[in-house]
Short mmCIF file of N, CA, C and O in Angstrom, two decimals:
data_model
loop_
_atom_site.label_atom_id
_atom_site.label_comp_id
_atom_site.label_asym_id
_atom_site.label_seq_id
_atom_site.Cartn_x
_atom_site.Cartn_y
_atom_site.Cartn_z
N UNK A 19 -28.43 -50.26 27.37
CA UNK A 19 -29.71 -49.55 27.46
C UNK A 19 -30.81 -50.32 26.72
O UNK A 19 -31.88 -50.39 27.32
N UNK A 20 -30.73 -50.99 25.33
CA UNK A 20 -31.18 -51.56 24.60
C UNK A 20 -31.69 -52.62 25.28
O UNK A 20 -32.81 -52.91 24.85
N UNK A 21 -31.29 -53.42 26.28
CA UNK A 21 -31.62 -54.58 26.82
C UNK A 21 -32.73 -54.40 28.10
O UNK A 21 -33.61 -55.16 28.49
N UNK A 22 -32.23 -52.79 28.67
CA UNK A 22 -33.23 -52.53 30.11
C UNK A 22 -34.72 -51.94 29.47
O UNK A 22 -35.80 -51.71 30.02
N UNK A 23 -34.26 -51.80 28.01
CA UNK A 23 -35.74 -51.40 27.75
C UNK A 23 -36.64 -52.53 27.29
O UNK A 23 -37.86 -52.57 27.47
N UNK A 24 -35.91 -53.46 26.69
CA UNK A 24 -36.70 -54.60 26.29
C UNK A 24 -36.69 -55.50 27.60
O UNK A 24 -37.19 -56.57 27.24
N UNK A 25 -36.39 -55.56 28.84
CA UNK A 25 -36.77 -56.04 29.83
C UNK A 25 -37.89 -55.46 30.61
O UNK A 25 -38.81 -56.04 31.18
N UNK A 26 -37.63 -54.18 30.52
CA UNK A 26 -38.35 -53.28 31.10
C UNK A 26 -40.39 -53.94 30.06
O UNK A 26 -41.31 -54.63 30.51
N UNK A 27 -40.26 -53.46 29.07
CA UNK A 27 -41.26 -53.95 28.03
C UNK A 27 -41.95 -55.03 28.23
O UNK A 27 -43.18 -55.04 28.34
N UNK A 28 -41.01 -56.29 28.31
CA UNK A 28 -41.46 -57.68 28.60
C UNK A 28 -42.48 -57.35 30.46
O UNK A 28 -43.67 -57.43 30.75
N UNK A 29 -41.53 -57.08 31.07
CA UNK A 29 -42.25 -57.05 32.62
C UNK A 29 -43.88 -55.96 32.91
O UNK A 29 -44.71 -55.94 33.82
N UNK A 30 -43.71 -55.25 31.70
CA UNK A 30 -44.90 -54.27 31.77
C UNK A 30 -46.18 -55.03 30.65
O UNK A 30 -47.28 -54.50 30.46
N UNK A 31 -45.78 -56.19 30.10
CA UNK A 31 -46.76 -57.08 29.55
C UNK A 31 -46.74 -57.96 30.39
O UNK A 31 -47.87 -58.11 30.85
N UNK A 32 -45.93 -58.71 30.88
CA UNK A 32 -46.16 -59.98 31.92
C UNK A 32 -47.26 -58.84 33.23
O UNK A 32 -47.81 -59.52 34.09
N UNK A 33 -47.36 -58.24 33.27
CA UNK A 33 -47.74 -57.45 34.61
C UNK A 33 -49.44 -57.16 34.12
O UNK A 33 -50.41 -57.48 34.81
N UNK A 34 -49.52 -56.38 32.58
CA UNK A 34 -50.75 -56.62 32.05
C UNK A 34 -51.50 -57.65 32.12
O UNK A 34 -52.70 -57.47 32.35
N UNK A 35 -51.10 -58.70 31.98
CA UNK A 35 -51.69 -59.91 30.90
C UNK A 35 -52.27 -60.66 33.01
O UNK A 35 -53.33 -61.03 33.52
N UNK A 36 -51.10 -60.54 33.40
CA UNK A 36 -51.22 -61.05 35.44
C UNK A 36 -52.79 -60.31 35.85
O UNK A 36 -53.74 -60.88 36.38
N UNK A 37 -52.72 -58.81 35.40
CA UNK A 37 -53.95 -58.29 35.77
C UNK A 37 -55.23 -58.45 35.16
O UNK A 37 -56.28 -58.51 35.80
N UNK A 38 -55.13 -58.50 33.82
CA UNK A 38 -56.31 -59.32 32.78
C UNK A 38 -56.23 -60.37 33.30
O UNK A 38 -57.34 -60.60 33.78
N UNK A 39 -55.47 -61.26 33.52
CA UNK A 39 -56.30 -62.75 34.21
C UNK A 39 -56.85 -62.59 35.45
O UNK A 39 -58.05 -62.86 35.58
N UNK A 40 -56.23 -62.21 36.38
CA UNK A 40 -56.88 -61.66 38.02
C UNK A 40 -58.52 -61.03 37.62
O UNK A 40 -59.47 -61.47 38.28
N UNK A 41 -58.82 -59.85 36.36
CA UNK A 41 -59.81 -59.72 36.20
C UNK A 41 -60.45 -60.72 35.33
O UNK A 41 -61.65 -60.48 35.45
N UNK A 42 -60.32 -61.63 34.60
CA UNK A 42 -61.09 -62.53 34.22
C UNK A 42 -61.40 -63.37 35.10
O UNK A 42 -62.41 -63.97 34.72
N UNK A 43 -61.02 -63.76 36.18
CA UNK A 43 -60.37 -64.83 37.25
C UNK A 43 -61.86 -64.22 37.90
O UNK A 43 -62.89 -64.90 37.92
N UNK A 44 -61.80 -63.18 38.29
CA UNK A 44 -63.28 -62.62 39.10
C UNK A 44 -64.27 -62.34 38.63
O UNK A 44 -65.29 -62.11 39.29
N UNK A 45 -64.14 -62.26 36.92
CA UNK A 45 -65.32 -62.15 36.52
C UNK A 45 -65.62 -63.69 36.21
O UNK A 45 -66.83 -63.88 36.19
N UNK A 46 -65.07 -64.53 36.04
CA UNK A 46 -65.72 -66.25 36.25
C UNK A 46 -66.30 -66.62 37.25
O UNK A 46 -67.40 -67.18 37.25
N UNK A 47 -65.48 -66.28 38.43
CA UNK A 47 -66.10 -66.57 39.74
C UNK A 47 -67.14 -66.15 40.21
O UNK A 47 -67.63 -66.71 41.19
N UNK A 48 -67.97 -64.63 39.41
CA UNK A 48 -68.70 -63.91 39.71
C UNK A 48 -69.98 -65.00 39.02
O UNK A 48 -70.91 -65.54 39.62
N UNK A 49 -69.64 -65.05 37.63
CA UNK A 49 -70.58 -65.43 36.71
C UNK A 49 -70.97 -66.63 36.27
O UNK A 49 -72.12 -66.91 35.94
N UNK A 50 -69.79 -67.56 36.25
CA UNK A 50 -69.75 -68.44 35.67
C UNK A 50 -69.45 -69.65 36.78
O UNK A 50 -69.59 -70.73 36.19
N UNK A 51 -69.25 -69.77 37.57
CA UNK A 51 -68.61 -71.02 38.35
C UNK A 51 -70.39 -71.49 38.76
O UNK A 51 -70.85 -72.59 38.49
N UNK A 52 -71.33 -70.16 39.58
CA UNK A 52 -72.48 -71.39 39.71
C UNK A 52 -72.83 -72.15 38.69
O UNK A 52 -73.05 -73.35 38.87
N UNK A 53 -72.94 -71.55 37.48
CA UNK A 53 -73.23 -72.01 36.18
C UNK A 53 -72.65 -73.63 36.60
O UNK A 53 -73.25 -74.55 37.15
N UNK A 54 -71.07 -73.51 36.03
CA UNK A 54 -70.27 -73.96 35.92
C UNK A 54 -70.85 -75.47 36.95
O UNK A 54 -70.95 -76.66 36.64
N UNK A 55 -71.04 -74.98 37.80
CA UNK A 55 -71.12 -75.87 39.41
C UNK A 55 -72.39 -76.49 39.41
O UNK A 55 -72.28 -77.69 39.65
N UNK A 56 -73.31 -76.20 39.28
CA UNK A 56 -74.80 -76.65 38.89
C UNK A 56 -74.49 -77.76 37.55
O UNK A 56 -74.75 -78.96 37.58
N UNK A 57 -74.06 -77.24 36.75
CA UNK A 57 -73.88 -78.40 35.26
C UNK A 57 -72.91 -79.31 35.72
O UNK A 57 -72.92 -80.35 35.06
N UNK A 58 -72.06 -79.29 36.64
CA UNK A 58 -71.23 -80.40 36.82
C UNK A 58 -72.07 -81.74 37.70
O UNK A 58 -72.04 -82.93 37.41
N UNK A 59 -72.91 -80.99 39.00
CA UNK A 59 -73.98 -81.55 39.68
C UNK A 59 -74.87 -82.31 39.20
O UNK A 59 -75.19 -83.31 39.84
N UNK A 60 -75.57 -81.99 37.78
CA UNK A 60 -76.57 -82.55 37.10
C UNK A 60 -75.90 -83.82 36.64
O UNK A 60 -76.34 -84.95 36.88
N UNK A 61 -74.69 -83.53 35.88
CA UNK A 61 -73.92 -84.04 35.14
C UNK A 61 -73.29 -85.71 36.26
O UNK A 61 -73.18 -86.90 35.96
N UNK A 62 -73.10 -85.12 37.24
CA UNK A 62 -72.66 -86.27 38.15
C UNK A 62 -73.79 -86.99 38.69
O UNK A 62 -73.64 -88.03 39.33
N UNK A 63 -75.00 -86.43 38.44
CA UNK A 63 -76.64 -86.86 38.72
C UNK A 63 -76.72 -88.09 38.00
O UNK A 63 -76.85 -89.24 38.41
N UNK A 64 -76.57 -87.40 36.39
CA UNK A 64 -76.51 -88.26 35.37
C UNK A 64 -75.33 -89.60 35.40
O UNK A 64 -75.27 -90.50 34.56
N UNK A 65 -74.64 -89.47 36.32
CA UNK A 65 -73.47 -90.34 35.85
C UNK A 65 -73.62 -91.36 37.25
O UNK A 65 -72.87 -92.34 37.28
N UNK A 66 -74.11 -91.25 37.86
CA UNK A 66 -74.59 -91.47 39.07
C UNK A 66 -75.80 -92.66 39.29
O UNK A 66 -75.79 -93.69 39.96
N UNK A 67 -76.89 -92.01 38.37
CA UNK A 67 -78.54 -92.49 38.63
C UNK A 67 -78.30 -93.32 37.59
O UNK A 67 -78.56 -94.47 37.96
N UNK A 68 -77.80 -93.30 36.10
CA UNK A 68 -77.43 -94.28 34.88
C UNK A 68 -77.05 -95.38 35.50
O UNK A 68 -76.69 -96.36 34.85
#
């Protein structure tokens, strides 16, 4: 019994932590990737026109 609960435990954090990233995962994509995508652009501007 001791073992199905600490399996049980482990799979209900691996399952948390899957859904906190899925929601971080969309809140980057929401917020941060044009960011993200624009500074890489400049950045390859810069590496580019130098």
């Amino acid at each position: 019994m001791k073992n199905f609960i600490e399996e049980t435990t482990i799979n209900n954090l691996i399952t948390q932590e899957i859904d906190a990233l899925k929601c971080l995962k969309l809140g980057l994509q929401k917020a941060v990737l044009p960011q993200v995508l624009d500074l890489m652009q400049k950045w390859l501007k810069m590496r580019l026109c130098s």
